[in-house]
mmCIF file of C-alpha atoms and ligand atoms in Angstrom:
data_model
loop_
_atom_site.group_PDB
_atom_site.id
_atom_site.type_symbol
_atom_site.label_atom_id
_atom_site.label_comp_id
_atom_site.label_asym_id
_atom_site.label_seq_id
_atom_site.Cartn_x
_atom_site.Cartn_y
_atom_site.Cartn_z
ATOM 1 C CA MET A 1 -15.368 -4.778 -16.076
ATOM 2 C CA LYS A 2 -15.739 -3.640 -12.508
ATOM 3 C CA LYS A 3 -17.971 -0.700 -11.692
ATOM 4 C CA THR A 4 -16.223 2.461 -10.592
ATOM 5 C CA ILE A 5 -17.264 5.603 -8.766
ATOM 6 C CA LYS A 6 -18.133 7.071 -12.178
ATOM 7 C CA ASP A 7 -20.961 4.559 -12.629
ATOM 8 C CA TYR A 8 -23.030 6.084 -9.823
ATOM 9 C CA ASP A 9 -25.097 9.215 -9.398
ATOM 10 C CA LEU A 10 -23.554 10.484 -6.159
ATOM 11 C CA SER A 11 -25.653 13.606 -5.615
ATOM 12 C CA GLY A 12 -27.012 13.783 -2.066
ATOM 13 C CA LYS A 13 -25.782 10.238 -1.375
ATOM 14 C CA LYS A 14 -23.722 9.140 1.581
ATOM 15 C CA VAL A 15 -20.673 7.684 -0.141
ATOM 16 C CA ILE A 16 -18.331 5.578 1.997
ATOM 17 C CA ILE A 17 -14.816 5.628 0.545
ATOM 18 C CA ARG A 18 -12.390 3.053 1.938
ATOM 19 C CA CYS A 19 -8.986 4.733 1.633
ATOM 20 C CA ASP A 20 -5.456 3.634 2.451
ATOM 21 C CA PHE A 21 -4.356 6.217 5.010
ATOM 22 C CA ASN A 22 -1.849 3.808 6.552
ATOM 23 C CA VAL A 23 0.868 6.471 6.758
ATOM 24 C CA PRO A 24 3.944 6.665 9.023
ATOM 25 C CA ILE A 25 3.150 8.979 11.976
ATOM 26 C CA GLU A 26 5.670 10.040 14.622
ATOM 27 C CA ASN A 27 4.557 12.098 17.638
ATOM 28 C CA GLY A 28 1.406 13.140 15.836
ATOM 29 C CA SER A 29 3.119 14.287 12.646
ATOM 30 C CA ILE A 30 2.864 12.526 9.290
ATOM 31 C CA LYS A 31 6.265 11.496 7.883
ATOM 32 C CA ASP A 32 5.183 10.598 4.352
ATOM 33 C CA GLU A 33 1.902 11.894 2.986
ATOM 34 C CA SER A 34 2.072 10.307 -0.478
ATOM 35 C CA ARG A 35 -0.810 7.965 0.359
ATOM 36 C CA LEU A 36 -2.982 10.925 1.361
ATOM 37 C CA LYS A 37 -2.189 12.687 -1.887
ATOM 38 C CA ALA A 38 -2.939 9.527 -3.863
ATOM 39 C CA SER A 39 -6.458 9.474 -2.390
ATOM 40 C CA LEU A 40 -7.375 13.066 -3.293
ATOM 41 C CA LYS A 41 -8.637 12.398 -6.809
ATOM 42 C CA THR A 42 -11.462 10.142 -5.666
ATOM 43 C CA ILE A 43 -12.410 12.355 -2.719
ATOM 44 C CA ARG A 44 -12.456 15.472 -4.907
ATOM 45 C CA TYR A 45 -14.574 13.711 -7.530
ATOM 46 C CA ALA A 46 -17.128 12.689 -4.884
ATOM 47 C CA ARG A 47 -17.302 16.247 -3.527
ATOM 48 C CA LYS A 48 -17.619 17.762 -6.969
ATOM 49 C CA ASN A 49 -20.572 15.464 -7.566
ATOM 50 C CA ASN A 50 -22.341 16.615 -4.378
ATOM 51 C CA ALA A 51 -21.828 13.498 -2.293
ATOM 52 C CA LYS A 52 -21.656 13.354 1.485
ATOM 53 C CA VAL A 53 -18.194 11.848 1.753
ATOM 54 C CA ILE A 54 -17.519 9.354 4.560
ATOM 55 C CA LEU A 55 -13.888 8.200 4.718
ATOM 56 C CA MET A 56 -12.586 5.045 6.387
ATOM 57 C CA SER A 57 -9.103 3.561 6.744
ATOM 58 C CA HIS A 58 -6.975 1.340 8.917
ATOM 59 C CA LEU A 59 -3.703 2.553 10.447
ATOM 60 C CA GLY A 60 -1.012 0.243 11.844
ATOM 61 C CA ARG A 61 -1.869 -2.764 13.977
ATOM 62 C CA VAL A 62 -3.971 -2.178 17.077
ATOM 63 C CA LYS A 63 -3.354 -4.806 19.743
ATOM 64 C CA THR A 64 -3.653 -2.940 23.059
ATOM 65 C CA GLU A 65 -5.612 0.030 24.482
ATOM 66 C CA GLU A 66 -2.328 2.026 24.414
ATOM 67 C CA ASP A 67 -1.998 1.469 20.647
ATOM 68 C CA LYS A 68 -5.099 3.640 20.225
ATOM 69 C CA GLN A 69 -3.170 6.811 21.010
ATOM 70 C CA LYS A 70 -0.405 5.914 18.582
ATOM 71 C CA TYR A 71 -2.756 4.933 15.788
ATOM 72 C CA THR A 72 -5.537 7.506 15.885
ATOM 73 C CA LEU A 73 -6.420 8.936 12.463
ATOM 74 C CA LYS A 74 -6.817 12.443 13.910
ATOM 75 C CA PRO A 75 -3.569 13.762 12.330
ATOM 76 C CA VAL A 76 -4.784 12.419 8.987
ATOM 77 C CA ALA A 77 -8.047 14.402 9.288
ATOM 78 C CA GLU A 78 -6.041 17.555 10.023
ATOM 79 C CA ARG A 79 -3.656 17.092 7.105
ATOM 80 C CA LEU A 80 -6.457 16.136 4.720
ATOM 81 C CA SER A 81 -8.322 19.322 5.666
ATOM 82 C CA VAL A 82 -5.311 21.285 4.421
ATOM 83 C CA LEU A 83 -4.844 19.230 1.249
ATOM 84 C CA LEU A 84 -8.557 19.439 0.359
ATOM 85 C CA ARG A 85 -8.958 23.047 1.558
ATOM 86 C CA LYS A 86 -12.082 21.856 3.329
ATOM 87 C CA LYS A 87 -12.542 20.950 6.973
ATOM 88 C CA VAL A 88 -12.643 17.198 7.432
ATOM 89 C CA THR A 89 -14.816 16.334 10.427
ATOM 90 C CA PHE A 90 -13.121 13.692 12.539
ATOM 91 C CA VAL A 91 -15.147 11.304 14.693
ATOM 92 C CA ASN A 92 -12.986 9.453 17.205
ATOM 93 C CA GLN A 93 -15.323 6.447 17.236
ATOM 94 C CA THR A 94 -15.751 3.467 14.926
ATOM 95 C CA ARG A 95 -19.430 3.008 15.801
ATOM 96 C CA GLY A 96 -22.234 4.414 17.968
ATOM 97 C CA LYS A 97 -24.504 7.370 18.526
ATOM 98 C CA GLU A 98 -21.923 10.149 18.193
ATOM 99 C CA LEU A 99 -20.830 8.809 14.796
ATOM 100 C CA GLU A 100 -24.392 8.291 13.563
ATOM 101 C CA GLU A 101 -25.418 11.803 14.640
ATOM 102 C CA ALA A 102 -22.396 13.384 12.948
ATOM 103 C CA ILE A 103 -23.297 11.576 9.728
ATOM 104 C CA SER A 104 -26.958 12.589 9.938
ATOM 105 C CA LYS A 105 -25.872 16.240 10.149
ATOM 106 C CA MET A 106 -23.724 16.068 6.995
ATOM 107 C CA LYS A 107 -24.529 18.297 4.034
ATOM 108 C CA ASN A 108 -23.600 17.647 0.416
ATOM 109 C CA LYS A 109 -19.809 18.042 -0.203
ATOM 110 C CA ASP A 110 -19.031 17.582 3.521
ATOM 111 C CA VAL A 111 -16.205 15.200 4.395
ATOM 112 C CA LEU A 112 -16.096 13.067 7.536
ATOM 113 C CA LEU A 113 -13.377 10.659 8.666
ATOM 114 C CA ILE A 114 -14.210 7.736 10.932
ATOM 115 C CA GLU A 115 -11.590 6.572 13.476
ATOM 116 C CA ASN A 116 -9.105 3.788 12.560
ATOM 117 C CA THR A 117 -11.098 0.696 11.557
ATOM 118 C CA ARG A 118 -8.602 -1.505 13.408
ATOM 119 C CA PHE A 119 -9.747 -0.133 16.781
ATOM 120 C CA GLU A 120 -12.409 -2.825 16.274
ATOM 121 C CA ASP A 121 -9.639 -5.453 16.417
ATOM 122 C CA LEU A 122 -9.383 -4.985 20.187
ATOM 123 C CA ASP A 123 -12.744 -6.716 20.424
ATOM 124 C CA GLY A 124 -12.064 -10.134 18.883
ATOM 125 C CA LYS A 125 -10.393 -8.837 15.673
ATOM 126 C CA LYS A 126 -13.760 -7.849 14.278
ATOM 127 C CA GLU A 127 -12.277 -5.721 11.489
ATOM 128 C CA SER A 128 -9.455 -8.051 10.412
ATOM 129 C CA ASN A 129 -11.614 -11.191 10.620
ATOM 130 C CA ASN A 130 -14.442 -9.562 8.672
ATOM 131 C CA ASP A 131 -17.081 -9.857 11.393
ATOM 132 C CA LYS A 132 -20.381 -10.042 9.513
ATOM 133 C CA ASP A 133 -22.330 -7.726 11.828
ATOM 134 C CA LEU A 134 -19.608 -5.086 11.754
ATOM 135 C CA GLY A 135 -19.584 -5.026 7.922
ATOM 136 C CA LYS A 136 -23.375 -4.733 7.933
ATOM 137 C CA TYR A 137 -23.310 -1.955 10.522
ATOM 138 C CA TRP A 138 -20.737 0.120 8.630
ATOM 139 C CA ALA A 139 -22.696 -0.407 5.405
ATOM 140 C CA SER A 140 -25.818 0.938 7.178
ATOM 141 C CA LEU A 141 -24.030 4.295 7.551
ATOM 142 C CA GLY A 142 -23.927 4.934 3.773
ATOM 143 C CA ASP A 143 -25.668 4.471 0.422
ATOM 144 C CA ILE A 144 -22.732 3.571 -1.860
ATOM 145 C CA PHE A 145 -19.352 1.964 -1.113
ATOM 146 C CA ILE A 146 -16.188 2.852 -3.034
ATOM 147 C CA ASN A 147 -13.001 0.842 -2.510
ATOM 148 C CA ASP A 148 -9.944 3.020 -3.115
ATOM 149 C CA ALA A 149 -7.606 1.179 -0.749
ATOM 150 C CA PHE A 150 -5.476 -0.791 -3.187
ATOM 151 C CA GLY A 151 -2.963 -1.567 -0.409
ATOM 152 C CA THR A 152 -5.463 -3.877 1.328
ATOM 153 C CA ILE A 153 -7.156 -5.338 -1.744
ATOM 154 C CA HIS A 154 -5.658 -8.764 -0.858
ATOM 155 C CA ARG A 155 -7.221 -8.726 2.599
ATOM 156 C CA SER A 156 -10.737 -9.790 3.612
ATOM 157 C CA HIS A 157 -11.653 -7.187 6.178
ATOM 158 C CA ALA A 158 -14.996 -5.850 7.422
ATOM 159 C CA SER A 159 -14.090 -2.408 6.037
ATOM 160 C CA ASN A 160 -13.617 -3.666 2.487
ATOM 161 C CA LEU A 161 -15.201 -7.081 1.819
ATOM 162 C CA GLY A 162 -17.754 -6.683 4.632
ATOM 163 C CA ILE A 163 -19.164 -3.316 3.556
ATOM 164 C CA ALA A 164 -19.005 -4.165 -0.168
ATOM 165 C CA SER A 165 -21.122 -7.264 0.500
ATOM 166 C CA ASN A 166 -23.900 -5.048 1.818
ATOM 167 C CA LEU A 167 -23.964 -2.000 -0.490
ATOM 168 C CA PRO A 168 -23.910 -1.073 -4.193
ATOM 169 C CA ASN A 169 -20.199 -0.601 -4.823
ATOM 170 C CA GLY A 170 -17.365 0.279 -7.163
ATOM 171 C CA LEU A 171 -13.669 1.087 -7.387
ATOM 172 C CA GLY A 172 -12.064 4.462 -6.757
ATOM 173 C CA PHE A 173 -9.582 6.030 -9.187
ATOM 174 C CA LEU A 174 -6.449 4.882 -7.344
ATOM 175 C CA THR A 175 -7.474 1.222 -7.202
ATOM 176 C CA LYS A 176 -8.689 1.273 -10.793
ATOM 177 C CA ASP A 177 -5.401 2.802 -11.953
ATOM 178 C CA GLU A 178 -3.242 0.276 -10.058
ATOM 179 C CA ILE A 179 -5.187 -2.618 -11.553
ATOM 180 C CA LYS A 180 -4.921 -1.186 -15.062
ATOM 181 C CA LYS A 181 -1.167 -0.694 -14.758
ATOM 182 C CA LEU A 182 -0.435 -4.064 -13.152
ATOM 183 C CA THR A 183 -2.655 -5.880 -15.673
ATOM 184 C CA LYS A 184 -0.199 -4.807 -18.399
ATOM 185 C CA LEU A 185 2.272 -7.201 -16.762
ATOM 186 C CA THR A 186 -0.051 -10.193 -16.733
ATOM 187 C CA ASP A 187 -2.297 -9.778 -19.783
ATOM 188 C CA LYS A 188 -0.386 -9.937 -23.080
ATOM 189 C CA PRO A 189 2.680 -7.997 -21.865
ATOM 190 C CA LYS A 190 4.782 -6.434 -24.640
ATOM 191 C CA LYS A 191 7.833 -8.572 -25.407
ATOM 192 C CA PRO A 192 10.694 -8.897 -24.681
ATOM 193 C CA TYR A 193 9.586 -8.961 -21.043
ATOM 194 C CA THR A 194 12.170 -9.263 -18.266
ATOM 195 C CA ILE A 195 11.516 -9.563 -14.560
ATOM 196 C CA ILE A 196 14.061 -8.656 -11.882
ATOM 197 C CA LEU A 197 13.583 -10.450 -8.583
ATOM 198 C CA GLY A 198 15.548 -9.830 -5.413
ATOM 199 C CA GLY A 199 14.874 -9.308 -1.747
ATOM 200 C CA ALA A 200 15.796 -11.455 1.167
ATOM 201 C CA LYS A 201 13.878 -14.692 0.632
ATOM 202 C CA VAL A 202 12.943 -17.080 -2.169
ATOM 203 C CA SER A 203 9.921 -18.215 -0.173
ATOM 204 C CA ASP A 204 8.376 -14.711 -0.386
ATOM 205 C CA LYS A 205 8.539 -14.782 -4.186
ATOM 206 C CA ILE A 206 7.624 -18.336 -5.184
ATOM 207 C CA GLY A 207 4.049 -17.299 -6.043
ATOM 208 C CA VAL A 208 5.276 -14.518 -8.341
ATOM 209 C CA ILE A 209 7.885 -16.776 -9.984
ATOM 210 C CA SER A 210 5.339 -19.538 -10.687
ATOM 211 C CA ASN A 211 2.730 -17.156 -12.061
ATOM 212 C CA LEU A 212 5.008 -15.007 -14.223
ATOM 213 C CA ILE A 213 7.670 -17.436 -15.440
ATOM 214 C CA ASN A 214 5.666 -18.448 -18.498
ATOM 215 C CA ARG A 215 4.729 -14.867 -19.357
ATOM 216 C CA ALA A 216 8.243 -13.443 -19.096
ATOM 217 C CA ASP A 217 11.245 -14.080 -21.347
ATOM 218 C CA TYR A 218 13.840 -13.777 -18.592
ATOM 219 C CA ILE A 219 13.961 -13.607 -14.815
ATOM 220 C CA LEU A 220 17.094 -11.949 -13.429
ATOM 221 C CA ILE A 221 17.757 -13.019 -9.857
ATOM 222 C CA GLY A 222 19.640 -10.903 -7.329
ATOM 223 C CA GLY A 223 19.438 -10.063 -3.631
ATOM 224 C CA GLY A 224 19.545 -12.555 -0.791
ATOM 225 C CA MET A 225 17.370 -15.023 -2.692
ATOM 226 C CA ALA A 226 20.089 -15.465 -5.342
ATOM 227 C CA PHE A 227 22.172 -17.469 -2.861
ATOM 228 C CA THR A 228 19.657 -20.268 -2.447
ATOM 229 C CA PHE A 229 19.688 -20.520 -6.263
ATOM 230 C CA LEU A 230 23.508 -20.402 -6.398
ATOM 231 C CA LYS A 231 23.703 -23.102 -3.736
ATOM 232 C CA ALA A 232 21.247 -25.203 -5.768
ATOM 233 C CA ALA A 233 23.495 -24.674 -8.800
ATOM 234 C CA GLY A 234 26.419 -26.126 -6.824
ATOM 235 C CA PHE A 235 28.338 -23.027 -5.691
ATOM 236 C CA ASN A 236 29.871 -22.460 -2.292
ATOM 237 C CA ILE A 237 28.025 -19.420 -0.904
ATOM 238 C CA GLY A 238 30.000 -18.963 2.329
ATOM 239 C CA SER A 239 27.805 -17.527 5.073
ATOM 240 C CA SER A 240 25.323 -15.824 2.697
ATOM 241 C CA ILE A 241 21.632 -16.026 3.537
ATOM 242 C CA CYS A 242 20.211 -19.354 2.323
ATOM 243 C CA GLU A 243 16.880 -21.155 2.696
ATOM 244 C CA LYS A 244 17.861 -24.810 2.894
ATOM 245 C CA GLU A 245 14.297 -26.062 2.515
ATOM 246 C CA LYS A 246 13.966 -24.183 -0.789
ATOM 247 C CA ILE A 247 17.130 -25.556 -2.437
ATOM 248 C CA SER A 248 15.284 -28.408 -4.130
ATOM 249 C CA TYR A 249 12.623 -25.987 -5.464
ATOM 250 C CA CYS A 250 15.402 -23.791 -6.906
ATOM 251 C CA ARG A 251 17.142 -26.801 -8.462
ATOM 252 C CA GLU A 252 13.882 -27.906 -10.078
ATOM 253 C CA ILE A 253 13.114 -24.597 -11.750
ATOM 254 C CA LEU A 254 16.756 -24.080 -12.761
ATOM 255 C CA ASP A 255 16.561 -27.461 -14.525
ATOM 256 C CA LYS A 256 13.217 -26.642 -16.097
ATOM 257 C CA TYR A 257 14.117 -23.122 -17.278
ATOM 258 C CA PRO A 258 17.904 -23.126 -17.749
ATOM 259 C CA ASP A 259 17.886 -20.236 -20.234
ATOM 260 C CA LYS A 260 15.243 -18.157 -18.507
ATOM 261 C CA LEU A 261 16.603 -17.802 -14.986
ATOM 262 C CA ILE A 262 19.710 -15.620 -14.947
ATOM 263 C CA LEU A 263 21.897 -15.755 -11.824
ATOM 264 C CA PRO A 264 24.672 -13.356 -10.732
ATOM 265 C CA ILE A 265 28.224 -14.115 -11.870
ATOM 266 C CA ASP A 266 29.960 -11.868 -9.339
ATOM 267 C CA ILE A 267 29.111 -10.630 -5.889
ATOM 268 C CA ILE A 268 30.098 -7.973 -3.354
ATOM 269 C CA THR A 269 30.918 -9.754 -0.118
ATOM 270 C CA ALA A 270 31.816 -8.846 3.454
ATOM 271 C CA THR A 271 32.143 -10.679 6.727
ATOM 272 C CA GLU A 272 29.396 -8.576 8.308
ATOM 273 C CA MET A 273 26.299 -6.720 7.158
ATOM 274 C CA LYS A 274 27.097 -3.231 8.458
ATOM 275 C CA GLU A 275 28.307 0.245 7.462
ATOM 276 C CA ASN A 276 32.021 0.842 6.836
ATOM 277 C CA VAL A 277 32.820 -2.848 6.607
ATOM 278 C CA LYS A 278 35.626 -4.015 4.257
ATOM 279 C CA THR A 279 34.101 -5.341 1.034
ATOM 280 C CA HIS A 280 35.374 -7.685 -1.691
ATOM 281 C CA GLU A 281 34.403 -8.217 -5.290
ATOM 282 C CA ARG A 282 34.232 -11.973 -5.908
ATOM 283 C CA PHE A 283 33.317 -14.271 -8.761
ATOM 284 C CA ILE A 284 30.660 -16.662 -7.542
ATOM 285 C CA ASN A 285 33.171 -19.513 -7.382
ATOM 286 C CA GLU A 286 35.475 -17.443 -5.144
ATOM 287 C CA ILE A 287 33.258 -16.712 -2.122
ATOM 288 C CA GLU A 288 35.160 -17.467 1.079
ATOM 289 C CA GLU A 289 33.697 -19.471 3.931
ATOM 290 C CA ASP A 290 33.356 -16.535 6.374
ATOM 291 C CA GLU A 291 31.956 -14.089 3.770
ATOM 292 C CA MET A 292 28.401 -13.302 2.799
ATOM 293 C CA GLY A 293 27.153 -11.890 -0.471
ATOM 294 C CA LEU A 294 25.403 -8.560 0.070
ATOM 295 C CA ASP A 295 25.113 -7.065 -3.414
ATOM 296 C CA ILE A 296 25.508 -8.062 -7.045
ATOM 297 C CA GLY A 297 28.850 -7.188 -8.660
ATOM 298 C CA PRO A 298 29.726 -4.997 -11.699
ATOM 299 C CA LYS A 299 30.015 -7.929 -14.149
ATOM 300 C CA THR A 300 26.561 -9.130 -13.185
ATOM 301 C CA LEU A 301 25.272 -5.611 -13.842
ATOM 302 C CA GLU A 302 26.747 -5.795 -17.348
ATOM 303 C CA VAL A 303 25.050 -9.132 -17.961
ATOM 304 C CA PHE A 304 21.718 -7.930 -16.547
ATOM 305 C CA LYS A 305 21.960 -4.801 -18.725
ATOM 306 C CA GLN A 306 22.062 -6.967 -21.850
ATOM 307 C CA TYR A 307 18.806 -8.617 -20.841
ATOM 308 C CA LEU A 308 17.165 -5.256 -20.121
ATOM 309 C CA ASP A 309 18.327 -2.887 -22.851
ATOM 310 C CA ASP A 310 15.904 -3.940 -25.585
ATOM 311 C CA CYS A 311 12.984 -4.877 -23.379
ATOM 312 C CA LYS A 312 9.472 -3.557 -23.899
ATOM 313 C CA THR A 313 8.270 -4.586 -20.436
ATOM 314 C CA ILE A 314 10.215 -4.720 -17.163
ATOM 315 C CA PHE A 315 8.866 -5.625 -13.749
ATOM 316 C CA TRP A 316 11.048 -5.409 -10.677
ATOM 317 C CA ASN A 317 10.392 -6.676 -7.183
ATOM 318 C CA GLY A 318 12.999 -6.991 -4.454
ATOM 319 C CA PRO A 319 16.240 -4.974 -4.078
ATOM 320 C CA VAL A 320 19.289 -6.835 -5.478
ATOM 321 C CA GLY A 321 21.436 -5.918 -2.468
ATOM 322 C CA CYS A 322 21.224 -4.560 1.072
ATOM 323 C CA PHE A 323 20.620 -1.086 -0.350
ATOM 324 C CA GLU A 324 19.980 0.327 3.128
ATOM 325 C CA ILE A 325 23.755 0.139 3.696
ATOM 326 C CA GLN A 326 25.850 2.406 1.475
ATOM 327 C CA GLU A 327 28.485 -0.256 0.742
ATOM 328 C CA PHE A 328 25.814 -2.485 -0.816
ATOM 329 C CA GLU A 329 23.559 0.010 -2.596
ATOM 330 C CA ASN A 330 25.385 0.069 -5.935
ATOM 331 C CA GLY A 331 23.600 -2.858 -7.620
ATOM 332 C CA THR A 332 20.103 -1.571 -6.849
ATOM 333 C CA LYS A 333 21.016 2.016 -7.750
ATOM 334 C CA LYS A 334 22.672 1.071 -11.072
ATOM 335 C CA LEU A 335 19.799 -1.207 -12.028
ATOM 336 C CA LEU A 336 17.371 1.669 -11.444
ATOM 337 C CA ASP A 337 19.543 3.700 -13.785
ATOM 338 C CA ILE A 338 19.605 0.917 -16.389
ATOM 339 C CA ILE A 339 15.841 0.298 -16.449
ATOM 340 C CA THR A 340 14.989 3.995 -16.583
ATOM 341 C CA ASN A 341 17.249 4.398 -19.621
ATOM 342 C CA THR A 342 15.341 1.799 -21.647
ATOM 343 C CA LYS A 343 12.196 2.431 -23.665
ATOM 344 C CA ALA A 344 10.365 -0.275 -21.734
ATOM 345 C CA TYR A 345 7.162 -0.003 -19.729
ATOM 346 C CA THR A 346 8.656 -0.240 -16.233
ATOM 347 C CA VAL A 347 6.856 -1.249 -13.061
ATOM 348 C CA VAL A 348 8.376 -1.412 -9.604
ATOM 349 C CA GLY A 349 6.403 -3.169 -6.874
ATOM 350 C CA GLY A 350 6.991 -4.232 -3.272
ATOM 351 C CA GLY A 351 7.427 -2.038 -0.213
ATOM 352 C CA ASP A 352 11.242 -2.028 -0.047
ATOM 353 C CA THR A 353 11.776 -1.848 -3.806
ATOM 354 C CA ALA A 354 9.476 1.176 -4.051
ATOM 355 C CA ARG A 355 11.393 2.696 -1.133
ATOM 356 C CA ALA A 356 14.681 2.159 -2.987
ATOM 357 C CA ALA A 357 13.253 3.874 -6.092
ATOM 358 C CA VAL A 358 12.259 6.882 -3.979
ATOM 359 C CA THR A 359 15.497 6.931 -1.918
ATOM 360 C CA PHE A 360 17.633 7.070 -5.069
ATOM 361 C CA ASN A 361 15.198 9.482 -6.716
ATOM 362 C CA TYR A 362 14.130 7.449 -9.736
ATOM 363 C CA GLN A 363 10.399 7.364 -8.993
ATOM 364 C CA ASP A 364 9.476 9.921 -11.663
ATOM 365 C CA LYS A 365 11.353 8.038 -14.384
ATOM 366 C CA ILE A 366 9.550 4.742 -13.773
ATOM 367 C CA SER A 367 6.259 4.128 -15.609
ATOM 368 C CA HIS A 368 4.549 2.922 -12.442
ATOM 369 C CA VAL A 369 5.671 2.603 -8.817
ATOM 370 C CA SER A 370 2.933 0.571 -7.169
ATOM 371 C CA THR A 371 1.595 1.948 -3.889
ATOM 372 C CA GLY A 372 0.510 -1.551 -2.957
ATOM 373 C CA GLY A 373 3.459 -3.502 -1.534
ATOM 374 C CA GLY A 374 1.959 -6.867 -0.585
ATOM 375 C CA ALA A 375 -1.183 -6.133 -2.597
ATOM 376 C CA SER A 376 0.724 -5.680 -5.866
ATOM 377 C CA LEU A 377 2.558 -8.969 -5.314
ATOM 378 C CA ALA A 378 -0.693 -10.773 -4.508
ATOM 379 C CA PHE A 379 -2.177 -9.338 -7.699
ATOM 380 C CA LEU A 380 0.791 -10.559 -9.760
ATOM 381 C CA GLU A 381 0.734 -13.962 -8.063
ATOM 382 C CA GLY A 382 -2.781 -14.286 -9.414
ATOM 383 C CA THR A 383 -4.129 -15.179 -5.964
ATOM 384 C CA LYS A 384 -7.793 -14.581 -5.329
ATOM 385 C CA LEU A 385 -8.489 -11.062 -4.113
ATOM 386 C CA PRO A 386 -11.851 -11.233 -2.320
ATOM 387 C CA ALA A 387 -12.091 -7.475 -1.710
ATOM 388 C CA LEU A 388 -11.719 -6.943 -5.471
ATOM 389 C CA ASN A 389 -13.837 -9.884 -6.626
ATOM 390 C CA ILE A 390 -16.820 -8.653 -4.573
ATOM 391 C CA ILE A 391 -16.957 -5.364 -6.526
ATOM 392 C CA ASP A 392 -20.004 -5.231 -8.832
ATOM 393 C CA GLU A 393 -19.542 -5.865 -12.545
ATOM 394 C CA LYS A 394 -20.885 -3.365 -15.077
HETATM 395 P P1 ADP B 1 9.982 -5.879 -1.205
HETATM 396 O O1 ADP B 1 9.510 -5.257 0.092
HETATM 397 O O2 ADP B 1 10.268 -4.853 -2.258
HETATM 398 O O3 ADP B 1 9.072 -6.973 -1.669
HETATM 399 P P2 ADP B 1 11.735 -7.691 0.173
HETATM 400 O O4 ADP B 1 11.038 -7.378 1.452
HETATM 401 O O5 ADP B 1 11.512 -9.015 -0.419
HETATM 402 O O6 ADP B 1 11.429 -6.564 -0.905
HETATM 403 O O7 ADP B 1 13.318 -7.571 0.374
HETATM 404 C C1 ADP B 1 13.952 -6.411 0.825
HETATM 405 C C2 ADP B 1 15.120 -6.706 1.710
HETATM 406 O O8 ADP B 1 16.031 -7.650 1.125
HETATM 407 C C3 ADP B 1 15.916 -5.466 1.952
HETATM 408 O O9 ADP B 1 15.719 -5.061 3.286
HETATM 409 C C4 ADP B 1 17.363 -5.876 1.665
HETATM 410 O O10 ADP B 1 18.285 -5.421 2.637
HETATM 411 C C5 ADP B 1 17.290 -7.379 1.672
HETATM 412 N N1 ADP B 1 18.378 -7.966 0.876
HETATM 413 C C6 ADP B 1 18.736 -7.667 -0.392
HETATM 414 N N2 ADP B 1 19.839 -8.345 -0.753
HETATM 415 C C7 ADP B 1 20.216 -9.095 0.310
HETATM 416 C C8 ADP B 1 21.294 -9.996 0.563
HETATM 417 N N3 ADP B 1 22.203 -10.260 -0.367
HETATM 418 N N4 ADP B 1 21.348 -10.582 1.777
HETATM 419 C C9 ADP B 1 20.431 -10.302 2.718
HETATM 420 N N5 ADP B 1 19.388 -9.467 2.546
HETATM 421 C C10 ADP B 1 19.274 -8.862 1.352
HETATM 422 MG MG1 MG B 2 9.682 -5.924 2.119
#
């Protein structure tokens, strides 16, 4: 078991907490503060236990000097001050005398936020390439390192792997909770276990398919990726999205798992992917040459429902249609309704799928909506996660 923040005596210690404050900001105002709220538990715990709390995070991608204005963490410090009801001192530097002096002045329970770690990327990508000296320097600013940034757990950056390599460390509550909830999908999941996969591309999901296909009873395939499978199964898919170089992979796993992989039987098509376009409901052997499939049809929903109704575990990644456009939202919306009316343990992961769950207001009815996006997929793919592996064992 990995150590957590609870395994340390924090009193009087400088505790560096790596958070995920990568929030959408427009003209200095935060558009979605759910990531800030998700970080409060760990910060509050550290304060309650008399730590000097030093917060770090990345924000966006910093490639030019101008990006610095767009991606400063200053608005985050201001909003956090309100959420914590405690002034968060913001230092607009990622290193140097001003930062070190501000830290040396900290009292117990004080909170300080360091500027966006990716400002260091302007100088040879030091943060993103885990520059050894940068990790060591940041570690020198604290006594204990807590990783609560689940969203970057699959990355090897100076601000996670680098600091953890140089300090006693542990997980924060958010990261610990994500791992616990996602582990229920990989370690002896309750059966029957059905996975729904969608999204644009097969190639994005091959790792998840390979790692979960033997654990799950069924994989229901929708979204753009269904068409590469349908093509592999011999159907004419018109002008639907298709990855030619993945057809042979799809054919292979369809042959190997003929009863496990469930493909759509009807499709909503249109000649263009846009609002107010004329749509058609087609069986999969009726798709016309100039049409593309943009959502799963009502008969497919009935079939999928049969595979979901009695499940004990359901994992879903990838919208089954172009849910951003009203004409093609029905499949994704109805499936959210179906899974939330089962008794199953339900997990939704992936940036766009989580967004769909929130857009259609199902987030509170799902057992777990992962905050992680790419990180949750990497976790389920079973790929090595260096920023997690480095965390000390109990
Ligand atoms: P996630 O971020 O949850 O992992 P993806 O990024 O893999 O999901 O896929 C999401 C995108 O897939 C959405 O933007 C959606 O519009 C698109 N998509 C879904 N169905 C289709 C389709 N039939 N054709 C083209 N794109 C699709
Ligand atoms: Mg996506």
